[in-house]
Amino acid sequence: MWSRYARFSVLTAGFALAVAACGGGSASLSSTGTSGGGYGSSGGSALAPQAPSSQQNPGSSVSGGSQSQSAPAANNAAPAPAAPGNAAPNGAKPAAGLPVPPPGTVPAPPLPGQPHPAPPASGANFASDVGVTANSITFGAINLASATRSLGPVVSEPTQKITEAALTYINNRGGINGRKLQLLTCDDGGDVTRARACYEKLKTQVFAFLPAETFLTDVIHPALAQDHVPFMSWGWFQSEYTDPYMFPCHANGIREASALAKWVAENKHPKTVGIMYLNVSEDIAAKDTATKTLSQYGIKVVQNISMEWDSPDESQHVLSMRVANPDAIFTFTWAAPLAKFFRDAGGQNWSPPLGYWSNHVTTDPGFGPVWGDYIRDHDAGITSFLIPEPWQEPVSPGNLLWEQVTKQYSGYDVAGLHFKYAMGHHISQAAFVCAIALPQMIGPLGANVTRTAFMQQLEAHQYDTGMGVVLKWPHGDHGQYPYSFNKEYIYQWITSPDGGWEEKHLYPDPLYQ
Amino acid sequence: MTGTLVNAGTSPVAPVEAAGSGLAVRDLKVFYGPVPAVRGVSLDCRPGEIVGVIGANGAGKTSLLSGIAGLVKTTGGSISLDGRDITRWPAHRRGQAGVVMVAERRRVFPSLSVRENLAVGGFGLDRGEVDRRVQSMLELFPRLRERERVPSFRLSGGEQRMVSIGRALVTGAQCILFDELSLGLAPRIVAELTGVLRALADEGRMIVLVEQYIGVLLRLADSVHVLERGRIRFAGPAQESAQWLEHHGYLAHAGTAAAAQEAAEART
Amino acid sequence: MALFVSALIIGVSLGTIYGLMAFGMVASYRISKVVNLGQAGIAAFGASVYWWMSSQWGAPLVVSLFGGVLVGGVLGAILGYANLKLANRAKGLVMIFTLTVTLLLFAWVDLIIPAYNITPPSPFGQGGFNFQLTFITYAQIGTFATCIAVVLVTTWVMRMTRFGMFVRAIYDDPDGASTVGIPLGVYVVGVWAVAGGMAGLAGILATSRVQLDSILLLFVMVWGLAGAILGGLESFALAFVGGVSLGVAEGILGGMLGGDLGPGLENLSAILIMAVGVLYAGTKRRHLAHLQT
């Protein structure tokens, strides 16, 4: 009799595991909005505080309101995205499960292989491309919300909430030319295979993808070119900067390493350094890049420590670093092993004379209390955006908008959200700036919103986020100069007046050339 | 050694409880998956009786004993001890009730010393009683005394057999299931052990003995059951069984037949 | 020399945790012949209970420590009971079942603890002293002393008490033990409970040194298993020594060679030790089999 219970237990456990691993696995649609004047080609938005502003890229031949379906303006020799013209993407299907406009009011979205319908003579909105109807534009986001082992919930949930808040904010002001924005999300659980399935499912339903956390972005490039799908991405992988269909909204680790190494070399003048890096390709590449940069200044790397994210103990690495005794230590690694290292180094009351210089991982405002006393006065990190902290006065307009929008439409205040989750301010900032700038990116297109025109618009203009970053994606290779994140920011952990944790902005700001 | 037990007049270990109706096995079936090992065997063993079971390899002898001891799951039939149905009892409960199997393989707990091996049989008893019973066993098998602290995997085969019998006796078992008593032992040791078994039976214990050596079996058993392919082919008094065994080719060698006959006559 | 000594101290301190985990795995393996992969989940859950009691309820650290160990023991007992009921199944299947339990407990732990990295307070307090090149914390000393004490007490119980004698009898021959009246189920559940308690303790000691991370404990279990295999899954002493050896290897390789090894080679070294252990264990088992016949 009991063996039946045992079988049931096993099956239940297995099922629970499967559910936990899949996280539901389904795409979910969020759509909000109220009536309003809306953003449009005429501009005239009344954002308070100031919303990101856009301006035409110098030398661009494409005008802001262009509805041209021609190939993107060729201002260099880099390969351009294949111009889809008026053809719908291969294999495209009508949006399933999305709100359908009343019959007769607007044309239906184009079926696979069929040309886009011609714009109505009246200039009214119409289903101009995949994911676009007369009164809505649907975006997609693929994240790893259920990947508990990869901090999926804590990384993805804030990003998703903030993206939804940004779209709601836009919708409450009338959307874009009367079209409300919707978000379809799909949880890949941190699994690339599932992520590809998410992509295949969403590509026929969404107009474009917005930044979210997924390891899909490094493996999807051929599909994007084939499907002509614009993908605004989280900027984790270097490959996102060379794919003409990807528009990264955050600096990648290799460039962070280069900029940070240059800054430390020029401003702190260490003679020797140690480097700790996570044993993954991106961080190994960051280590190599920093080493190369440092060598140009005659700085010797006296110790390299390869970290594993699952390391049960880092005390032996502390010992190894102590023996090497570098002037400074660079860290291009993951939070968990670094926290262990800091904890043990703190226990040994040891730190390099010039401190630790880290990638963006250590700069999250929520990390201070989590990482403990040792991080204060010992560690500084580089990050893409200005940090939105209460002590930062005056608060940058982009961060002020981010705080207000998040608080009003997600129920969280930014600091609370990040102090609670202690992760990901920079990537949720990335999601926010690319979402909140959509009216400037799409509004000028008028009624004829197409993927091609959207990508042309992104490449032809630049967008001031108000967070110290001007987004720009030069045509072709989006990582070429002028790169969005040429300028980054370095913050050092210090003790706040009340004895807590505070981040001090170090100057000059590092530049990547 | 045999003399020690017999001449002592009383058992050196716990006295056997008042005899009841004994062990009664009815239509017992043991299957290993779809493969039948025991297909409806019945036998009785009354206090003071030695029931012999003989059969070729694979006939189901060990499975029968294991089924009675509760070490394998029975798929049919019933087992009762002194009128109590113990068919569904787990092995340890049968052991506590007095049904103990002395297995042919792994006769001892190899990592335990001789004394510990014996003391294990005293599960549930207080320490003083266990010590007393162990001491009795060391008197019954003097050669174990000198190796009392030795890990039992270092013992010879005969010594290991003595340990396993001693352990069963420490439990105070009233029904002992012996599997291949003489296997791998020197004739002199076998002679000693058969004497011990006879004495145990004379004290009122029930003994079911599986034995391939017919001479040994007929010398000891009051009744004999011949097992073939999981079924009883013959059951009867030891004297009658010698003739049946010879007639059915179990006594292939003349010497064996004569020895068996002699053994059977010796029992009468 | 000072570097070697310092690395050795770090390794021994780490290795005793592996050794404790190995000890529990050998205990549960010998009584049921199942590799108990549930130890990692139990360790994580025990550590979570410890953190919850000490940091959320404000219970004294000693009380919290016993709470975590007790919960580990209860979980071990439940797992042992389930193992009994699955006794007729293939051992590999039961092992997978225990792994499933670990993953289930990991998921449960994720619900209990905050989503960010937390470090439970050390039951041995803060501070320490300098020795050679390294700073030896009271937590390291306490961990070492606790693990050694637990191992010694367990060894004493196994060698000198009737309970231990019956357990060893079951280890040698479960059928033989049950036929003399020893209730196998009670002892199997009991031993798995003790192993669970050890896992809970190992989890607390490991996470209070670094951080409460269930995956971290999965790897502590893997190294514990490596140590257990080094002991042939049969010898408690060798399993403990095996676990300590792995910690020492990790400490020395990481501390002395640092980044010279290149990515992943520290773990590879431990895997190589485990492979050697497997070969050794095979030889050892044949040796025992020979002795028992």
mmCIF file of C-alpha atoms in Angstrom, chain A residues 110-301:
data_model
loop_
_atom_site.group_PDB
_atom_site.id
_atom_site.type_symbol
_atom_site.label_atom_id
_atom_site.label_comp_id
_atom_site.label_asym_id
_atom_site.label_seq_id
_atom_site.Cartn_x
_atom_site.Cartn_y
_atom_site.Cartn_z
ATOM 1 C CA PRO A 110 -0.587 40.305 -42.934
ATOM 2 C CA LEU A 111 -0.526 36.554 -43.287
ATOM 3 C CA PRO A 112 2.736 34.728 -43.892
ATOM 4 C CA GLY A 113 4.116 35.413 -47.304
ATOM 5 C CA GLN A 114 1.631 38.115 -48.011
ATOM 6 C CA PRO A 115 2.692 41.683 -48.530
ATOM 7 C CA HIS A 116 1.851 44.292 -45.970
ATOM 8 C CA PRO A 117 -1.383 46.061 -46.772
ATOM 9 C CA ALA A 118 -1.067 49.454 -48.258
ATOM 10 C CA PRO A 119 -1.574 52.371 -45.906
ATOM 11 C CA PRO A 120 -5.122 53.715 -45.983
ATOM 12 C CA ALA A 121 -5.444 56.885 -47.960
ATOM 13 C CA SER A 122 -6.786 58.582 -44.868
ATOM 14 C CA GLY A 123 -3.491 58.033 -43.081
ATOM 15 C CA ALA A 124 -5.231 56.123 -40.308
ATOM 16 C CA ASN A 125 -3.479 53.439 -38.326
ATOM 17 C CA PHE A 126 -3.486 49.963 -39.772
ATOM 18 C CA ALA A 127 -1.852 46.556 -39.225
ATOM 19 C CA SER A 128 1.369 47.628 -40.799
ATOM 20 C CA ASP A 129 3.598 44.756 -39.639
ATOM 21 C CA VAL A 130 3.793 41.787 -37.327
ATOM 22 C CA GLY A 131 2.579 42.691 -33.862
ATOM 23 C CA VAL A 132 1.048 45.943 -35.018
ATOM 24 C CA THR A 133 -2.649 46.700 -35.305
ATOM 25 C CA ALA A 134 -4.494 49.898 -35.731
ATOM 26 C CA ASN A 135 -4.622 50.392 -32.020
ATOM 27 C CA SER A 136 -1.812 48.361 -30.526
ATOM 28 C CA ILE A 137 1.829 47.448 -30.784
ATOM 29 C CA THR A 138 2.932 44.277 -29.085
ATOM 30 C CA PHE A 139 6.457 43.786 -27.814
ATOM 31 C CA GLY A 140 8.082 40.638 -26.564
ATOM 32 C CA ALA A 141 10.407 39.861 -23.686
ATOM 33 C CA ILE A 142 12.126 36.565 -23.015
ATOM 34 C CA ASN A 143 13.467 36.152 -19.521
ATOM 35 C CA LEU A 144 14.656 33.521 -17.084
ATOM 36 C CA ALA A 145 12.148 34.345 -14.370
ATOM 37 C CA SER A 146 11.885 30.804 -13.065
ATOM 38 C CA ALA A 147 15.601 30.002 -13.188
ATOM 39 C CA THR A 148 16.078 30.077 -9.452
ATOM 40 C CA ARG A 149 19.584 28.651 -9.783
ATOM 41 C CA SER A 150 20.633 31.599 -11.919
ATOM 42 C CA LEU A 151 18.994 34.193 -9.693
ATOM 43 C CA GLY A 152 16.284 34.316 -12.337
ATOM 44 C CA PRO A 153 13.474 35.596 -10.137
ATOM 45 C CA VAL A 154 15.500 38.352 -8.544
ATOM 46 C CA VAL A 155 16.963 39.495 -11.811
ATOM 47 C CA SER A 156 14.001 39.082 -14.109
ATOM 48 C CA GLU A 157 11.100 40.183 -11.975
ATOM 49 C CA PRO A 158 12.300 43.727 -11.372
ATOM 50 C CA THR A 159 13.113 44.112 -15.044
ATOM 51 C CA GLN A 160 9.716 42.858 -16.108
ATOM 52 C CA LYS A 161 7.873 45.012 -13.606
ATOM 53 C CA ILE A 162 9.812 48.074 -14.665
ATOM 54 C CA THR A 163 9.247 47.412 -18.360
ATOM 55 C CA GLU A 164 5.533 46.975 -17.759
ATOM 56 C CA ALA A 165 5.495 50.165 -15.722
ATOM 57 C CA ALA A 166 7.176 52.062 -18.563
ATOM 58 C CA LEU A 167 4.656 50.790 -21.115
ATOM 59 C CA THR A 168 1.761 51.644 -18.824
ATOM 60 C CA TYR A 169 3.174 55.095 -18.387
ATOM 61 C CA ILE A 170 3.264 55.506 -22.154
ATOM 62 C CA ASN A 171 -0.209 54.057 -22.622
ATOM 63 C CA ASN A 172 -1.666 56.357 -20.005
ATOM 64 C CA ARG A 173 -0.489 59.191 -22.168
ATOM 65 C CA GLY A 174 -2.268 57.814 -25.191
ATOM 66 C CA GLY A 175 0.258 55.311 -26.399
ATOM 67 C CA ILE A 176 2.125 55.993 -29.593
ATOM 68 C CA ASN A 177 -0.006 57.702 -32.182
ATOM 69 C CA GLY A 178 -3.053 56.202 -30.556
ATOM 70 C CA ARG A 179 -1.617 52.696 -30.440
ATOM 71 C CA LYS A 180 -1.371 51.140 -26.989
ATOM 72 C CA LEU A 181 1.722 49.149 -26.140
ATOM 73 C CA GLN A 182 1.513 45.598 -24.949
ATOM 74 C CA LEU A 183 4.130 43.225 -23.573
ATOM 75 C CA LEU A 184 4.228 39.494 -24.201
ATOM 76 C CA THR A 185 6.671 37.721 -21.936
ATOM 77 C CA CYS A 186 7.979 34.203 -22.085
ATOM 78 C CA ASP A 187 9.892 32.484 -19.309
ATOM 79 C CA ASP A 188 12.729 30.322 -20.595
ATOM 80 C CA GLY A 189 13.843 29.153 -17.165
ATOM 81 C CA GLY A 190 17.439 29.828 -18.112
ATOM 82 C CA ASP A 191 17.375 27.091 -20.734
ATOM 83 C CA VAL A 192 18.494 28.046 -24.209
ATOM 84 C CA THR A 193 16.334 25.405 -25.857
ATOM 85 C CA ARG A 194 13.261 26.753 -24.161
ATOM 86 C CA ALA A 195 14.404 30.237 -24.971
ATOM 87 C CA ARG A 196 14.492 29.376 -28.664
ATOM 88 C CA ALA A 197 10.983 28.004 -28.355
ATOM 89 C CA CYS A 198 9.954 31.273 -26.735
ATOM 90 C CA TYR A 199 11.516 33.149 -29.580
ATOM 91 C CA GLU A 200 9.801 31.013 -32.223
ATOM 92 C CA LYS A 201 6.486 31.523 -30.467
ATOM 93 C CA LEU A 202 6.818 35.235 -30.012
ATOM 94 C CA LYS A 203 8.411 36.245 -33.276
ATOM 95 C CA THR A 204 5.102 35.927 -35.091
ATOM 96 C CA GLN A 205 3.216 37.846 -32.435
ATOM 97 C CA VAL A 206 5.454 40.714 -31.487
ATOM 98 C CA PHE A 207 6.757 43.699 -33.337
ATOM 99 C CA ALA A 208 10.120 43.720 -31.562
ATOM 100 C CA PHE A 209 11.789 42.424 -28.439
ATOM 101 C CA LEU A 210 12.599 44.557 -25.439
ATOM 102 C CA PRO A 211 15.511 43.973 -23.041
ATOM 103 C CA ALA A 212 15.146 41.133 -20.583
ATOM 104 C CA GLU A 213 17.509 38.595 -19.113
ATOM 105 C CA THR A 214 18.017 35.532 -21.256
ATOM 106 C CA PHE A 215 20.999 33.550 -22.451
ATOM 107 C CA LEU A 216 19.259 33.300 -25.801
ATOM 108 C CA THR A 217 20.813 36.442 -27.157
ATOM 109 C CA ASP A 218 24.162 34.840 -27.904
ATOM 110 C CA VAL A 219 22.794 32.093 -30.117
ATOM 111 C CA ILE A 220 19.974 33.706 -32.020
ATOM 112 C CA HIS A 221 21.710 35.844 -34.606
ATOM 113 C CA PRO A 222 21.018 33.843 -37.779
ATOM 114 C CA ALA A 223 17.352 33.627 -36.873
ATOM 115 C CA LEU A 224 17.038 37.376 -36.364
ATOM 116 C CA ALA A 225 18.451 38.122 -39.776
ATOM 117 C CA GLN A 226 16.211 35.529 -41.360
ATOM 118 C CA ASP A 227 13.086 36.708 -39.571
ATOM 119 C CA HIS A 228 13.952 40.417 -39.745
ATOM 120 C CA VAL A 229 13.160 40.839 -36.070
ATOM 121 C CA PRO A 230 14.552 43.830 -34.187
ATOM 122 C CA PHE A 231 15.838 42.761 -30.781
ATOM 123 C CA MET A 232 16.612 45.344 -28.123
ATOM 124 C CA SER A 233 18.796 43.384 -25.738
ATOM 125 C CA TRP A 234 20.273 43.373 -22.265
ATOM 126 C CA GLY A 235 23.827 43.697 -23.515
ATOM 127 C CA TRP A 236 25.357 40.754 -21.726
ATOM 128 C CA PHE A 237 27.149 39.189 -24.646
ATOM 129 C CA GLN A 238 29.715 40.792 -26.883
ATOM 130 C CA SER A 239 27.968 39.339 -29.897
ATOM 131 C CA GLU A 240 24.990 41.588 -29.261
ATOM 132 C CA TYR A 241 27.112 44.550 -30.328
ATOM 133 C CA THR A 242 27.975 43.173 -33.738
ATOM 134 C CA ASP A 243 24.585 41.832 -34.745
ATOM 135 C CA PRO A 244 22.843 44.435 -36.919
ATOM 136 C CA TYR A 245 19.449 43.271 -35.661
ATOM 137 C CA MET A 246 20.363 43.682 -31.998
ATOM 138 C CA PHE A 247 20.277 46.939 -30.118
ATOM 139 C CA PRO A 248 22.006 46.499 -26.752
ATOM 140 C CA CYS A 249 20.813 48.719 -23.961
ATOM 141 C CA HIS A 250 23.706 48.063 -21.577
ATOM 142 C CA ALA A 251 27.491 47.916 -21.777
ATOM 143 C CA ASN A 252 29.092 44.520 -22.030
ATOM 144 C CA GLY A 253 31.659 43.123 -19.647
ATOM 145 C CA ILE A 254 34.619 43.169 -22.000
ATOM 146 C CA ARG A 255 34.310 46.872 -22.620
ATOM 147 C CA GLU A 256 33.768 47.455 -18.942
ATOM 148 C CA ALA A 257 37.032 45.635 -18.300
ATOM 149 C CA SER A 258 38.878 47.720 -20.839
ATOM 150 C CA ALA A 259 37.505 51.016 -19.562
ATOM 151 C CA LEU A 260 38.053 50.087 -15.929
ATOM 152 C CA ALA A 261 41.624 48.926 -16.477
ATOM 153 C CA LYS A 262 42.443 52.110 -18.337
ATOM 154 C CA TRP A 263 40.909 54.251 -15.628
ATOM 155 C CA VAL A 264 42.718 52.496 -12.779
ATOM 156 C CA ALA A 265 46.009 52.623 -14.662
ATOM 157 C CA GLU A 266 45.708 56.355 -15.265
ATOM 158 C CA ASN A 267 44.254 57.369 -11.923
ATOM 159 C CA LYS A 268 45.554 54.901 -9.326
ATOM 160 C CA HIS A 269 48.879 53.911 -10.871
ATOM 161 C CA PRO A 270 49.307 50.399 -9.515
ATOM 162 C CA LYS A 271 52.528 48.593 -10.367
ATOM 163 C CA THR A 272 51.095 45.139 -9.907
ATOM 164 C CA VAL A 273 47.567 43.806 -9.965
ATOM 165 C CA GLY A 274 45.724 40.552 -9.427
ATOM 166 C CA ILE A 275 42.702 39.523 -11.431
ATOM 167 C CA MET A 276 39.835 37.339 -10.292
ATOM 168 C CA TYR A 277 37.468 36.145 -12.962
ATOM 169 C CA LEU A 278 34.622 33.727 -13.321
ATOM 170 C CA ASN A 279 35.391 30.668 -15.383
ATOM 171 C CA VAL A 280 33.017 31.607 -18.237
ATOM 172 C CA SER A 281 33.866 32.853 -21.678
ATOM 173 C CA GLU A 282 32.754 36.451 -21.186
ATOM 174 C CA ASP A 283 34.696 36.931 -17.983
ATOM 175 C CA ILE A 284 37.762 35.137 -19.304
ATOM 176 C CA ALA A 285 37.665 37.535 -22.231
ATOM 177 C CA ALA A 286 37.270 40.443 -19.787
ATOM 178 C CA LYS A 287 40.351 39.248 -17.925
ATOM 179 C CA ASP A 288 42.340 39.035 -21.151
ATOM 180 C CA THR A 289 41.182 42.473 -22.248
ATOM 181 C CA ALA A 290 42.143 44.043 -18.925
ATOM 182 C CA THR A 291 45.517 42.314 -19.003
ATOM 183 C CA LYS A 292 46.196 43.689 -22.468
ATOM 184 C CA THR A 293 45.163 47.197 -21.461
ATOM 185 C CA LEU A 294 47.229 47.113 -18.287
ATOM 186 C CA SER A 295 50.288 45.908 -20.146
ATOM 187 C CA GLN A 296 50.173 49.060 -22.226
ATOM 188 C CA TYR A 297 50.810 50.959 -19.014
ATOM 189 C CA GLY A 298 53.565 48.610 -17.875
ATOM 190 C CA ILE A 299 51.418 47.154 -15.117
ATOM 191 C CA LYS A 300 52.137 43.542 -14.295
ATOM 192 C CA VAL A 301 49.445 41.006 -13.505
#
